[in-house]
Amino acid sequence: MITQLVLNGLVAGATIALVSLGLSLIFSVTRMFHLAHAITITVTAYLAFLLISTLGLPTIIGLFIGVAGASAVAVGIDLFIYRPLRRLRASSHVLLIASLGVVIVGQNCVSLVFGDETKALRSTDVAVGHLFLGARITNLQILTLVLAGSICASVIVVLKRTALGQSFRAMSSDPELAEIVGIRNERVIFAAFLLASAIAGVAGLLLAYDFDLNPTMGFNPVLLGLTATVIGGPQSLRGSLLGALLVGISQNFAGWVLSTQWQDAIAFVILIMFLIVKPKGLLSRAKKVVI
Amino acid sequence: MDYLFNLLIIVGIYSILAVSLDLLAGHAGLLSVAHAAFYGLGAYTSALLAVQLGTPFPFSLVAGILVAGLLSFVVSFPSLRLHDDYFVIVTFGFQMIFFSILNNWMSLTGGPLGIGNIPPIALFGFPIRSSGSFFVLVCVVACLVYAVVFLLTDSPFGRVLRAIREDEHLTRSLGKNTLRFKVTAFAISAGLAASAGTLYAHYMTVIDPTSFTVMESILVISMVIIGGAGSRWGPLIGAIVLVMLPEILRFIGMTSSVEANVRQIIYGCLLIGMVLFRPHGIAGKYGFGR
């Protein structure tokens, strides 16, 4: 039983990690919480659904275009909404509100176009999972773990080894100084949104195959991702991963001890407890965070 | 005529929610996403008292306000020590937890089925049954709420709140215990929101958790921002605009499911538009964060 819970927790944590990685990345370079990430997740899933199920395109192409399309939408949101606000020196409060507005518009647009009924992407029946150390794990779950693991590892490598990664870290530390030494802030932000949204798109597809689609499907993952990001320290990518695993595992254990209906509430209780006890996050390096 | 009164009652209830949030968000600059939670707290408290104990209206109203005000300390304790964004996130968290409790604690709240058979209000032995008379009641309560808020915002208390909004460190250096002011504002805001909940519960006679979600909080935030934060009449204007505007859609002849989505899209666009182009809202004095 414990093994099953840990396994389920890891898989849940893996999906949350993909989302929180993106949120952390975007927060590092823009100092805002991009709640409209929920729309990225939803749009990827629905776009893939449209291409694969409705138009009958090959699965791989549908998935790729889904991720690409959603990333384009996210970058568009940044270009047309966040960037003008940044130029006007709006506070992160305002950006958050704008983000909420985008979520509302996005969810309802999807609902308008596709309807509110749950749609399904999966083509095979729900299968019994493989036996592993006394617990069961399905093919999709294995895929989730593998994908999440490799994507997270690659992102960390990008951060450490490439010039782009260096720009991310520079902007995360001090955006003004970064601009002074020649880093084009807006370009770095563009790249951050692109990367984060592509990753979230993958998460969206995994969620779509596991839990089916509905217009509000992105909101909860983003809230959980936000929890993970904040727990781990919003500017630390490694912290976000840790936070995501923590959230995933605690949710599953709480579901066993209490009852699954309290799973979401537990995540937020953990969030609030962390903010009381360790507001800077588990692995935060930030020295300039004003609380 | 009934339709018009129904609309006006909804406007009235939302105007109470908007002005109480404005005290916190517009004047003190604390953007709380937990407002719907206190709204729901007032509604459920009054509903439970009325259904289980037969408590008459004025008492259930006061009870709702007190419960919300007291429970606001549970929320304000962790959140008010945190900076801007984290405050918003924590209130988000509390809102979600509250919704979870409403939805899952079946024995107390009836879960997704909610509470039904809420008796109509009877004042001094006269039952208030028609929409017209309920509207008058809503107006009376709204006037009281507005009076309270105006008194507070025009007073030195209000001035300190606005000072906190502009620069909390400076305010503290002037010797003001800013935490105390923020906690007080939070409690008052919560209590007033609860009064709207009581009205809602008695008007609808049936309440369920779906009326008290995060989206509801965001709707009230939109009203405050669009109408104009930190101003006298901004919240009222926001409530009127956001309730009335979608009604116009009905006359264009959309199907109801389409209309619901379009209504929300308009809300979202108005919110984004305001924040981009006119952060003061229609009548506000405080442009959020500019």
CSV table of N, CA and C in Angstrom, one decimal, chain A residues 55-189:
chain,number,residue,atom,x,y,z
A,55,LEU,N,-10.0,16.1,-36.5
A,55,LEU,CA,-9.6,16.2,-37.8
A,55,LEU,C,-8.8,14.9,-38.3
A,56,GLY,N,-8.5,14.1,-37.4
A,56,GLY,CA,-7.9,12.8,-37.7
A,56,GLY,C,-6.5,12.8,-38.2
A,57,LEU,N,-5.8,13.9,-37.7
A,57,LEU,CA,-4.3,13.9,-38.1
A,57,LEU,C,-3.6,12.8,-37.3
A,58,PRO,N,-2.4,12.4,-37.7
A,58,PRO,CA,-1.6,11.5,-37.0
A,58,PRO,C,-1.3,12.0,-35.6
A,59,THR,N,-1.3,11.1,-34.6
A,59,THR,CA,-1.1,11.5,-33.2
A,59,THR,C,0.1,12.3,-33.0
A,60,ILE,N,1.3,11.9,-33.5
A,60,ILE,CA,2.5,12.7,-33.2
A,60,ILE,C,2.4,14.1,-33.7
A,61,ILE,N,1.8,14.3,-34.9
A,61,ILE,CA,1.7,15.6,-35.5
A,61,ILE,C,0.8,16.4,-34.6
A,62,GLY,N,-0.3,15.8,-34.2
A,62,GLY,CA,-1.3,16.5,-33.4
A,62,GLY,C,-0.7,17.0,-32.1
A,63,LEU,N,0.1,16.1,-31.4
A,63,LEU,CA,0.7,16.4,-30.2
A,63,LEU,C,1.7,17.6,-30.3
A,64,PHE,N,2.5,17.5,-31.4
A,64,PHE,CA,3.5,18.5,-31.6
A,64,PHE,C,2.9,19.9,-31.8
A,65,ILE,N,1.9,19.9,-32.8
A,65,ILE,CA,1.3,21.2,-33.1
A,65,ILE,C,0.5,21.7,-31.8
A,66,GLY,N,0.0,20.8,-31.0
A,66,GLY,CA,-0.7,21.2,-29.8
A,66,GLY,C,0.2,22.0,-28.9
A,67,VAL,N,1.4,21.4,-28.7
A,67,VAL,CA,2.4,22.0,-27.8
A,67,VAL,C,2.8,23.4,-28.4
A,68,ALA,N,3.1,23.3,-29.7
A,68,ALA,CA,3.6,24.5,-30.4
A,68,ALA,C,2.5,25.6,-30.4
A,69,GLY,N,1.3,25.2,-30.7
A,69,GLY,CA,0.2,26.2,-30.7
A,69,GLY,C,0.0,26.9,-29.3
A,70,ALA,N,0.0,26.1,-28.3
A,70,ALA,CA,-0.2,26.6,-26.9
A,70,ALA,C,1.0,27.5,-26.5
A,71,SER,N,2.2,27.1,-26.9
A,71,SER,CA,3.3,28.0,-26.6
A,71,SER,C,3.2,29.3,-27.3
A,72,ALA,N,2.6,29.3,-28.5
A,72,ALA,CA,2.4,30.5,-29.3
A,72,ALA,C,1.4,31.4,-28.6
A,73,VAL,N,0.4,30.8,-28.1
A,73,VAL,CA,-0.7,31.5,-27.3
A,73,VAL,C,0.0,32.2,-26.1
A,74,ALA,N,0.8,31.4,-25.4
A,74,ALA,CA,1.4,31.9,-24.1
A,74,ALA,C,2.3,33.1,-24.5
A,75,VAL,N,3.1,32.9,-25.5
A,75,VAL,CA,4.0,34.0,-25.9
A,75,VAL,C,3.2,35.2,-26.3
A,76,GLY,N,2.1,35.0,-26.9
A,76,GLY,CA,1.2,36.1,-27.3
A,76,GLY,C,0.6,36.8,-26.1
A,77,ILE,N,0.3,36.0,-25.1
A,77,ILE,CA,-0.2,36.7,-23.9
A,77,ILE,C,0.9,37.6,-23.3
A,78,ASP,N,2.1,37.1,-23.3
A,78,ASP,CA,3.2,37.9,-22.8
A,78,ASP,C,3.4,39.2,-23.6
A,79,LEU,N,3.4,39.0,-24.9
A,79,LEU,CA,3.6,40.1,-25.8
A,79,LEU,C,2.6,41.2,-25.7
A,80,PHE,N,1.3,40.8,-25.7
A,80,PHE,CA,0.2,41.7,-25.8
A,80,PHE,C,-0.3,42.2,-24.5
A,81,ILE,N,-0.1,41.5,-23.4
A,81,ILE,CA,-0.7,41.9,-22.1
A,81,ILE,C,0.4,42.2,-21.1
A,82,TYR,N,1.3,41.2,-20.9
A,82,TYR,CA,2.3,41.4,-19.8
A,82,TYR,C,3.3,42.5,-20.2
A,83,ARG,N,3.8,42.4,-21.5
A,83,ARG,CA,4.8,43.4,-21.8
A,83,ARG,C,4.4,44.8,-21.7
A,84,PRO,N,3.2,45.2,-22.3
A,84,PRO,CA,2.8,46.6,-22.1
A,84,PRO,C,2.7,47.0,-20.6
A,85,LEU,N,2.2,46.0,-19.8
A,85,LEU,CA,2.1,46.3,-18.4
A,85,LEU,C,3.5,46.5,-17.8
A,86,ARG,N,4.5,45.7,-18.2
A,86,ARG,CA,5.8,45.9,-17.7
A,86,ARG,C,6.4,47.2,-18.1
A,87,ARG,N,6.1,47.6,-19.3
A,87,ARG,CA,6.6,48.9,-19.8
A,87,ARG,C,6.0,50.0,-19.0
A,88,LEU,N,4.8,49.8,-18.5
A,88,LEU,CA,4.1,50.8,-17.7
A,88,LEU,C,4.5,50.7,-16.2
A,89,ARG,N,5.5,49.8,-16.0
A,89,ARG,CA,6.0,49.6,-14.6
A,89,ARG,C,4.9,49.2,-13.6
A,90,ALA,N,4.0,48.3,-14.1
A,90,ALA,CA,3.0,47.8,-13.3
A,90,ALA,C,3.5,46.9,-12.2
A,91,SER,N,2.9,46.9,-11.0
A,91,SER,CA,3.4,46.0,-10.0
A,91,SER,C,3.0,44.6,-10.3
A,92,SER,N,3.6,43.7,-9.5
A,92,SER,CA,3.3,42.3,-9.8
A,92,SER,C,1.8,41.9,-9.5
A,93,HIS,N,1.2,42.7,-8.5
A,93,HIS,CA,-0.2,42.6,-8.2
A,93,HIS,C,-1.0,42.7,-9.5
A,94,VAL,N,-0.8,43.8,-10.2
A,94,VAL,CA,-1.5,44.1,-11.5
A,94,VAL,C,-1.3,43.0,-12.5
A,95,LEU,N,-0.1,42.5,-12.6
A,95,LEU,CA,0.2,41.4,-13.5
A,95,LEU,C,-0.6,40.2,-13.1
A,96,LEU,N,-0.7,39.9,-11.8
A,96,LEU,CA,-1.5,38.8,-11.4
A,96,LEU,C,-3.0,39.0,-11.8
A,97,ILE,N,-3.5,40.2,-11.6
A,97,ILE,CA,-4.9,40.4,-11.9
A,97,ILE,C,-5.1,40.2,-13.4
A,98,ALA,N,-4.2,40.7,-14.2
A,98,ALA,CA,-4.3,40.6,-15.7
A,98,ALA,C,-4.3,39.1,-16.0
A,99,SER,N,-3.4,38.4,-15.3
A,99,SER,CA,-3.3,36.9,-15.5
A,99,SER,C,-4.6,36.2,-15.2
A,100,LEU,N,-5.3,36.6,-14.1
A,100,LEU,CA,-6.6,36.1,-13.8
A,100,LEU,C,-7.6,36.4,-14.9
A,101,GLY,N,-7.5,37.6,-15.4
A,101,GLY,CA,-8.4,38.0,-16.5
A,101,GLY,C,-8.2,37.1,-17.7
A,102,VAL,N,-7.0,36.8,-18.0
A,102,VAL,CA,-6.7,35.9,-19.1
A,102,VAL,C,-7.2,34.5,-18.9
A,103,VAL,N,-7.1,34.0,-17.7
A,103,VAL,CA,-7.6,32.7,-17.4
A,103,VAL,C,-9.1,32.7,-17.6
A,104,ILE,N,-9.8,33.7,-17.1
A,104,ILE,CA,-11.3,33.7,-17.3
A,104,ILE,C,-11.6,33.7,-18.8
A,105,VAL,N,-11.0,34.6,-19.5
A,105,VAL,CA,-11.3,34.7,-21.0
A,105,VAL,C,-11.0,33.4,-21.7
A,106,GLY,N,-9.8,32.9,-21.4
A,106,GLY,CA,-9.3,31.6,-22.0
A,106,GLY,C,-10.3,30.5,-21.8
A,107,GLN,N,-10.6,30.2,-20.5
A,107,GLN,CA,-11.4,29.1,-20.2
A,107,GLN,C,-12.8,29.2,-20.9
A,108,ASN,N,-13.3,30.4,-20.9
A,108,ASN,CA,-14.6,30.5,-21.5
A,108,ASN,C,-14.6,30.5,-23.0
A,109,CYS,N,-13.5,30.9,-23.6
A,109,CYS,CA,-13.3,30.7,-25.1
A,109,CYS,C,-13.3,29.3,-25.4
A,110,VAL,N,-12.5,28.5,-24.7
A,110,VAL,CA,-12.5,27.0,-24.9
A,110,VAL,C,-13.9,26.4,-24.7
A,111,SER,N,-14.6,26.9,-23.7
A,111,SER,CA,-15.9,26.4,-23.4
A,111,SER,C,-16.8,26.7,-24.6
A,112,LEU,N,-16.7,27.9,-25.1
A,112,LEU,CA,-17.5,28.4,-26.2
A,112,LEU,C,-17.3,27.5,-27.4
A,113,VAL,N,-16.1,27.3,-27.7
A,113,VAL,CA,-15.8,26.6,-29.0
A,113,VAL,C,-16.0,25.1,-28.9
A,114,PHE,N,-15.6,24.5,-27.7
A,114,PHE,CA,-15.7,23.0,-27.6
A,114,PHE,C,-16.8,22.5,-26.8
A,115,GLY,N,-17.4,23.4,-26.0
A,115,GLY,CA,-18.5,22.9,-25.1
A,115,GLY,C,-17.9,22.4,-23.8
A,116,ASP,N,-18.8,22.3,-22.8
A,116,ASP,CA,-18.3,21.9,-21.5
A,116,ASP,C,-18.2,20.5,-21.2
A,117,GLU,N,-18.7,19.6,-22.1
A,117,GLU,CA,-18.7,18.2,-21.8
A,117,GLU,C,-17.2,17.7,-21.8
A,118,THR,N,-17.0,16.7,-21.0
A,118,THR,CA,-15.6,16.1,-21.0
A,118,THR,C,-15.3,15.4,-22.3
A,119,LYS,N,-14.2,15.7,-22.8
A,119,LYS,CA,-13.7,15.1,-24.1
A,119,LYS,C,-12.6,14.1,-23.7
A,120,ALA,N,-12.4,13.1,-24.6
A,120,ALA,CA,-11.3,12.2,-24.3
A,120,ALA,C,-10.4,12.1,-25.4
A,121,LEU,N,-9.1,11.9,-25.1
A,121,LEU,CA,-8.1,11.8,-26.1
A,121,LEU,C,-7.6,10.4,-26.2
A,122,ARG,N,-7.8,9.6,-25.2
A,122,ARG,CA,-7.2,8.3,-25.2
A,122,ARG,C,-7.9,7.4,-26.2
A,123,SER,N,-7.1,6.5,-26.8
A,123,SER,CA,-7.7,5.7,-27.8
A,123,SER,C,-7.8,4.2,-27.3
A,124,THR,N,-7.0,3.9,-26.3
A,124,THR,CA,-7.1,2.5,-25.8
A,124,THR,C,-7.9,2.5,-24.5
A,125,ASP,N,-8.3,1.3,-24.1
A,125,ASP,CA,-9.1,1.2,-22.9
A,125,ASP,C,-8.1,1.4,-21.7
A,126,VAL,N,-8.8,1.7,-20.6
A,126,VAL,CA,-8.0,1.8,-19.3
A,126,VAL,C,-7.4,0.4,-19.0
A,127,ALA,N,-6.1,0.4,-18.9
A,127,ALA,CA,-5.4,-1.0,-18.7
A,127,ALA,C,-5.0,-1.2,-17.3
A,128,VAL,N,-4.8,-2.4,-16.9
A,128,VAL,CA,-4.3,-2.7,-15.6
A,128,VAL,C,-2.8,-2.5,-15.7
A,129,GLY,N,-2.2,-1.9,-14.7
A,129,GLY,CA,-0.8,-1.5,-14.7
A,129,GLY,C,0.1,-2.7,-14.5
A,130,HIS,N,1.4,-2.5,-14.8
A,130,HIS,CA,2.4,-3.5,-14.6
A,130,HIS,C,2.7,-3.6,-13.1
A,131,LEU,N,3.1,-4.8,-12.7
A,131,LEU,CA,3.4,-4.9,-11.3
A,131,LEU,C,4.9,-4.5,-11.0
A,132,PHE,N,5.1,-3.7,-10.0
A,132,PHE,CA,6.4,-3.2,-9.8
A,132,PHE,C,6.6,-3.0,-8.3
A,133,LEU,N,7.4,-3.8,-7.6
A,133,LEU,CA,7.7,-3.7,-6.2
A,133,LEU,C,6.4,-3.8,-5.4
A,134,GLY,N,5.5,-4.6,-5.9
A,134,GLY,CA,4.2,-4.7,-5.1
A,134,GLY,C,3.2,-3.7,-5.4
A,135,ALA,N,3.5,-2.8,-6.3
A,135,ALA,CA,2.5,-1.8,-6.7
A,135,ALA,C,2.2,-1.8,-8.2
A,136,ARG,N,1.2,-1.2,-8.6
A,136,ARG,CA,0.9,-1.2,-10.0
A,136,ARG,C,1.2,0.1,-10.7
A,137,ILE,N,1.8,0.1,-11.9
A,137,ILE,CA,2.0,1.3,-12.6
A,137,ILE,C,1.7,1.1,-14.0
A,138,THR,N,0.9,2.1,-14.6
A,138,THR,CA,0.5,1.9,-16.0
A,138,THR,C,1.5,2.5,-16.9
A,139,ASN,N,1.3,2.2,-18.2
A,139,ASN,CA,2.3,2.7,-19.2
A,139,ASN,C,2.3,4.2,-19.2
A,140,LEU,N,1.1,4.8,-19.1
A,140,LEU,CA,1.1,6.3,-19.1
A,140,LEU,C,1.9,6.9,-17.9
A,141,GLN,N,1.8,6.2,-16.8
A,141,GLN,CA,2.5,6.7,-15.6
A,141,GLN,C,4.0,6.6,-15.8
A,142,ILE,N,4.4,5.5,-16.4
A,142,ILE,CA,5.8,5.3,-16.7
A,142,ILE,C,6.3,6.4,-17.6
A,143,LEU,N,5.5,6.7,-18.7
A,143,LEU,CA,5.8,7.7,-19.6
A,143,LEU,C,5.9,9.1,-18.9
A,144,THR,N,5.0,9.3,-18.0
A,144,THR,CA,5.0,10.6,-17.2
A,144,THR,C,6.3,10.7,-16.5
A,145,LEU,N,6.7,9.7,-15.8
A,145,LEU,CA,7.9,9.8,-15.0
A,145,LEU,C,9.1,10.0,-15.9
A,146,VAL,N,9.2,9.3,-17.0
A,146,VAL,CA,10.3,9.4,-17.9
A,146,VAL,C,10.4,10.8,-18.5
A,147,LEU,N,9.3,11.2,-19.0
A,147,LEU,CA,9.2,12.5,-19.7
A,147,LEU,C,9.6,13.6,-18.7
A,148,ALA,N,8.9,13.6,-17.5
A,148,ALA,CA,9.1,14.6,-16.5
A,148,ALA,C,10.6,14.7,-16.1
A,149,GLY,N,11.1,13.5,-15.8
A,149,GLY,CA,12.5,13.4,-15.4
A,149,GLY,C,13.4,13.9,-16.4
A,150,SER,N,13.3,13.5,-17.7
A,150,SER,CA,14.2,14.0,-18.7
A,150,SER,C,14.1,15.5,-19.0
A,151,ILE,N,12.8,16.0,-19.0
A,151,ILE,CA,12.6,17.4,-19.2
A,151,ILE,C,13.2,18.2,-18.1
A,152,CYS,N,13.0,17.8,-16.9
A,152,CYS,CA,13.5,18.6,-15.8
A,152,CYS,C,15.0,18.6,-15.8
A,153,ALA,N,15.6,17.4,-16.1
A,153,ALA,CA,17.1,17.3,-16.1
A,153,ALA,C,17.6,18.2,-17.2
A,154,SER,N,16.9,18.2,-18.4
A,154,SER,CA,17.4,19.0,-19.5
A,154,SER,C,17.4,20.5,-19.2
A,155,VAL,N,16.3,20.9,-18.5
A,155,VAL,CA,16.2,22.3,-18.2
A,155,VAL,C,17.3,22.7,-17.2
A,156,ILE,N,17.6,21.9,-16.3
A,156,ILE,CA,18.6,22.2,-15.3
A,156,ILE,C,20.0,22.3,-16.0
A,157,VAL,N,20.2,21.4,-17.0
A,157,VAL,CA,21.4,21.5,-17.8
A,157,VAL,C,21.5,22.8,-18.6
A,158,VAL,N,20.3,23.1,-19.2
A,158,VAL,CA,20.3,24.3,-20.0
A,158,VAL,C,20.6,25.5,-19.1
A,159,LEU,N,20.1,25.5,-17.9
A,159,LEU,CA,20.3,26.6,-17.0
A,159,LEU,C,21.8,26.7,-16.6
A,160,LYS,N,22.4,25.6,-16.5
A,160,LYS,CA,23.8,25.7,-16.0
A,160,LYS,C,24.8,25.9,-17.1
A,161,ARG,N,24.5,25.3,-18.3
A,161,ARG,CA,25.6,25.2,-19.3
A,161,ARG,C,25.4,26.2,-20.4
A,162,THR,N,24.2,26.7,-20.7
A,162,THR,CA,24.1,27.5,-21.9
A,162,THR,C,24.1,29.0,-21.5
A,163,ALA,N,24.3,29.8,-22.6
A,163,ALA,CA,24.3,31.3,-22.4
A,163,ALA,C,22.9,31.7,-22.0
A,164,LEU,N,21.9,31.1,-22.6
A,164,LEU,CA,20.5,31.4,-22.3
A,164,LEU,C,20.3,31.2,-20.8
A,165,GLY,N,20.7,30.0,-20.3
A,165,GLY,CA,20.6,29.7,-18.9
A,165,GLY,C,21.2,30.7,-18.0
A,166,GLN,N,22.4,31.2,-18.5
A,166,GLN,CA,23.1,32.2,-17.7
A,166,GLN,C,22.3,33.5,-17.7
A,167,SER,N,21.6,33.8,-18.8
A,167,SER,CA,20.8,35.0,-18.9
A,167,SER,C,19.6,34.9,-17.9
A,168,PHE,N,19.0,33.7,-17.9
A,168,PHE,CA,17.9,33.4,-16.9
A,168,PHE,C,18.4,33.7,-15.5
A,169,ARG,N,19.6,33.2,-15.2
A,169,ARG,CA,20.0,33.3,-13.8
A,169,ARG,C,20.4,34.8,-13.5
A,170,ALA,N,20.9,35.5,-14.5
A,170,ALA,CA,21.3,36.9,-14.3
A,170,ALA,C,20.0,37.7,-14.0
A,171,MET,N,19.0,37.5,-14.9
A,171,MET,CA,17.8,38.2,-14.7
A,171,MET,C,17.1,37.9,-13.4
A,172,SER,N,17.3,36.6,-13.0
A,172,SER,CA,16.6,36.2,-11.8
A,172,SER,C,17.3,36.9,-10.6
A,173,SER,N,18.6,37.2,-10.7
A,173,SER,CA,19.3,37.8,-9.6
A,173,SER,C,19.1,39.3,-9.6
A,174,ASP,N,19.2,39.9,-10.7
A,174,ASP,CA,19.1,41.4,-10.8
A,174,ASP,C,18.8,41.9,-12.2
A,175,PRO,N,17.5,42.1,-12.5
A,175,PRO,CA,17.2,42.4,-13.9
A,175,PRO,C,17.8,43.7,-14.4
A,176,GLU,N,17.9,44.6,-13.5
A,176,GLU,CA,18.4,45.9,-14.0
A,176,GLU,C,19.9,45.8,-14.4
A,177,LEU,N,20.6,45.1,-13.5
A,177,LEU,CA,22.0,44.9,-13.8
A,177,LEU,C,22.2,44.0,-15.1
A,178,ALA,N,21.3,43.1,-15.2
A,178,ALA,CA,21.4,42.2,-16.4
A,178,ALA,C,21.3,43.1,-17.7
A,179,GLU,N,20.3,44.0,-17.7
A,179,GLU,CA,20.1,44.8,-18.8
A,179,GLU,C,21.3,45.7,-19.1
A,180,ILE,N,21.9,46.1,-18.0
A,180,ILE,CA,23.1,47.0,-18.1
A,180,ILE,C,24.3,46.3,-18.8
A,181,VAL,N,24.5,45.0,-18.4
A,181,VAL,CA,25.6,44.3,-19.0
A,181,VAL,C,25.3,43.7,-20.4
A,182,GLY,N,24.1,44.0,-20.9
A,182,GLY,CA,23.9,43.7,-22.3
A,182,GLY,C,22.9,42.6,-22.5
A,183,ILE,N,22.3,42.1,-21.5
A,183,ILE,CA,21.3,41.0,-21.7
A,183,ILE,C,20.0,41.7,-22.1
A,184,ARG,N,19.4,41.2,-23.2
A,184,ARG,CA,18.2,41.8,-23.7
A,184,ARG,C,17.0,41.2,-22.9
A,185,ASN,N,16.6,41.9,-21.9
A,185,ASN,CA,15.6,41.4,-21.0
A,185,ASN,C,14.4,40.8,-21.7
A,186,GLU,N,13.8,41.6,-22.6
A,186,GLU,CA,12.6,41.1,-23.2
A,186,GLU,C,12.8,39.9,-24.0
A,187,ARG,N,14.0,39.7,-24.6
A,187,ARG,CA,14.2,38.5,-25.3
A,187,ARG,C,14.3,37.3,-24.4
A,188,VAL,N,14.9,37.5,-23.3
A,188,VAL,CA,15.1,36.4,-22.3
A,188,VAL,C,13.7,36.0,-21.8
A,189,ILE,N,12.9,37.0,-21.6
A,189,ILE,CA,11.5,36.7,-21.1
A,189,ILE,C,10.7,36.0,-22.1
